[in-house]
Amino acid sequence: MEKTMEQQKETTQVITPSQLLEHWQGHRKVTRRVIEAFPEKELFTHSIGGMRPFSEMVNELLGIAVPGLQEIVSGKTSELKEHFDHGNSKAKVLEAWDASTEEITTLWNKITLERFQENIVLFGQYEGSVQSSIFYFIDNEIHHRGQGYVYLRSLGIEPPFFWERN
């Protein structure tokens, strides 16, 4: 007997949670290389067309990924915070990036398969499923990394290849 579409939705999986985490962590590796490629001063000051410096975009990414996953895991709503004291130090930004990358894996392993389809409201204001929220985290990172690529090119710096995710 054929399965209904609803039964197929419940049992068929295109990508596993571990594959999705690997995909996201690959993007995080590329974004880290973009941060590394910036000269120290320009990471915090360079801007084009009224956009924020790349360090502020990275702050946003840091303010969303781990806090968002913490909220998904705990169910406790938190306030979205996008500002971190890095003292205009690229080393501190990279340290925060690396720590958050490790924390993503720790938190990820606490999300059950069933939770990915659960509806949530992140930071008390962004409604969607756990899965759609995670896709937003990844899409937002890619979007801001693209802005970082434009900044690097405007500084005469070749950005890292986006397809090299190891």
Coordinates of C-alpha atoms in Angstrom, one line a residue:
M1 CA 0.0 0.0 0.0
E2 CA 1.3 3.5 -0.9
K3 CA 2.1 5.9 1.9
T4 CA 0.2 9.2 2.0
M5 CA 2.2 12.4 1.6
E6 CA 1.8 13.0 5.4
Q7 CA 3.3 9.6 6.2
Q8 CA 6.1 10.3 3.8
K9 CA 6.8 13.6 5.5
E10 CA 7.1 11.9 8.8
T11 CA 9.4 9.1 7.7
T12 CA 11.5 10.4 4.8
Q13 CA 14.6 12.4 5.4
V14 CA 16.7 14.2 2.8
I15 CA 19.5 15.2 5.2
T16 CA 20.4 13.9 8.6
P17 CA 21.0 16.3 11.6
S18 CA 24.6 15.3 11.6
Q19 CA 24.9 16.2 7.9
L20 CA 23.2 19.5 8.4
L21 CA 25.6 20.3 11.3
E22 CA 28.6 19.4 9.1
H23 CA 27.2 21.7 6.4
W24 CA 26.9 24.6 8.9
Q25 CA 30.3 23.9 10.4
G26 CA 31.8 24.0 6.9
H27 CA 30.3 27.5 6.4
R28 CA 31.7 28.5 9.8
K29 CA 35.2 27.5 8.7
V30 CA 34.9 29.6 5.6
T31 CA 33.6 32.6 7.6
R32 CA 36.5 32.2 10.1
R33 CA 39.0 32.4 7.1
V34 CA 37.2 35.6 6.0
I35 CA 37.7 37.1 9.5
E36 CA 41.4 36.0 9.4
A37 CA 41.8 37.7 6.0
F38 CA 40.9 41.1 7.2
P39 CA 43.7 43.4 8.3
E40 CA 43.3 44.2 12.1
K41 CA 42.2 47.8 11.7
E42 CA 39.9 47.3 8.7
L43 CA 38.0 44.4 10.4
F44 CA 36.6 47.1 12.8
T45 CA 36.5 50.2 10.6
H46 CA 36.1 49.4 6.9
S47 CA 32.7 50.1 5.4
I48 CA 31.1 50.6 2.0
G49 CA 27.8 52.3 1.2
G50 CA 26.8 52.7 4.8
M51 CA 27.1 49.0 5.7
R52 CA 28.5 48.1 9.1
P53 CA 32.1 47.0 9.5
F54 CA 32.5 43.3 9.2
S55 CA 33.3 42.9 12.9
E56 CA 29.8 44.1 13.7
M57 CA 28.3 41.6 11.3
V58 CA 30.3 38.9 13.0
N59 CA 29.0 40.1 16.3
E60 CA 25.5 39.6 15.0
L61 CA 26.4 36.0 13.9
L62 CA 27.8 35.4 17.4
G63 CA 24.6 36.8 18.9
I64 CA 22.4 34.5 17.0
A65 CA 24.0 31.1 16.6
V66 CA 24.8 29.9 20.1
P67 CA 22.1 31.9 21.9
G68 CA 19.5 30.7 19.4
L69 CA 20.6 27.0 19.9
Q70 CA 20.6 27.5 23.7
E71 CA 17.0 28.7 23.4
I72 CA 16.1 25.8 21.2
V73 CA 17.6 23.3 23.7
S74 CA 16.4 24.9 26.9
G75 CA 13.1 26.4 25.8
K76 CA 14.0 29.5 27.7
T77 CA 13.5 32.8 25.8
S78 CA 16.4 35.2 25.8
E79 CA 17.0 38.7 24.5
L80 CA 18.8 39.0 21.2
K81 CA 22.2 40.6 21.9
E82 CA 24.5 41.5 19.1
H83 CA 27.2 43.5 20.8
F84 CA 30.3 41.9 22.3
D85 CA 33.4 43.6 23.8
H86 CA 36.3 42.4 21.7
G87 CA 38.4 45.5 22.3
N88 CA 39.0 45.9 18.5
S89 CA 41.1 42.8 18.7
K90 CA 40.9 40.3 15.8
A91 CA 42.4 37.6 18.1
K92 CA 39.5 38.1 20.5
V93 CA 36.9 37.9 17.7
L94 CA 38.5 34.7 16.4
E95 CA 38.6 33.3 20.0
A96 CA 34.9 34.0 20.4
W97 CA 34.2 32.5 17.0
D98 CA 36.1 29.3 17.8
A99 CA 34.4 29.0 21.2
S100 CA 31.0 29.4 19.7
T101 CA 31.8 26.9 17.0
E102 CA 32.5 24.3 19.7
E103 CA 29.4 25.2 21.6
I104 CA 27.3 24.8 18.5
T105 CA 28.3 21.1 18.3
T106 CA 27.6 20.6 22.0
L107 CA 24.2 22.1 21.8
W108 CA 23.4 20.5 18.5
N109 CA 23.8 17.0 20.1
K110 CA 21.0 17.9 22.5
I111 CA 18.4 18.4 19.8
T112 CA 16.3 15.4 19.0
L113 CA 15.2 14.6 15.5
E114 CA 11.5 15.3 16.3
R115 CA 12.4 18.8 17.6
F116 CA 13.4 20.0 14.1
Q117 CA 9.8 20.2 13.0
E118 CA 8.6 21.9 16.2
N119 CA 7.4 25.5 16.0
I120 CA 9.2 28.0 18.2
V121 CA 9.5 31.7 18.7
L122 CA 13.2 32.6 19.0
F123 CA 14.3 35.6 21.0
G124 CA 10.6 36.2 21.8
Q125 CA 10.0 37.5 18.2
Y126 CA 11.0 35.2 15.4
E127 CA 8.4 32.5 14.7
G128 CA 9.2 29.4 12.7
S129 CA 10.3 25.8 13.1
V130 CA 13.5 24.7 14.7
Q131 CA 14.7 23.7 11.2
S132 CA 13.7 27.0 9.6
S133 CA 15.5 28.9 12.4
I134 CA 18.7 26.9 11.8
F135 CA 18.5 27.5 8.1
Y136 CA 18.1 31.2 8.9
F137 CA 21.3 31.1 11.0
I138 CA 23.2 29.5 8.1
D139 CA 21.7 31.8 5.4
N140 CA 22.4 34.9 7.5
E141 CA 26.0 33.9 7.9
I142 CA 26.4 33.3 4.2
H143 CA 24.7 36.7 3.5
H144 CA 27.1 38.6 5.8
R145 CA 30.1 36.6 4.6
G146 CA 29.3 37.8 1.1
Q147 CA 29.4 41.4 2.4
G148 CA 32.8 40.5 3.9
Y149 CA 34.0 39.3 0.5
V150 CA 33.0 42.6 -1.1
Y151 CA 35.0 44.4 1.7
L152 CA 38.0 42.2 1.2
R153 CA 38.0 42.8 -2.6
S154 CA 37.7 46.5 -2.1
L155 CA 40.8 46.3 0.1
G156 CA 42.6 44.4 -2.7
I157 CA 42.5 41.1 -0.7
E158 CA 41.5 37.9 -2.4
P159 CA 38.8 36.3 -0.2
P160 CA 38.9 32.5 0.6
F161 CA 37.2 30.2 -1.8
F162 CA 33.7 29.7 -0.6
W163 CA 33.6 26.1 -1.7
E164 CA 36.6 25.0 0.5
R165 CA 34.8 24.2 3.7
N166 CA 37.3 22.0 5.4

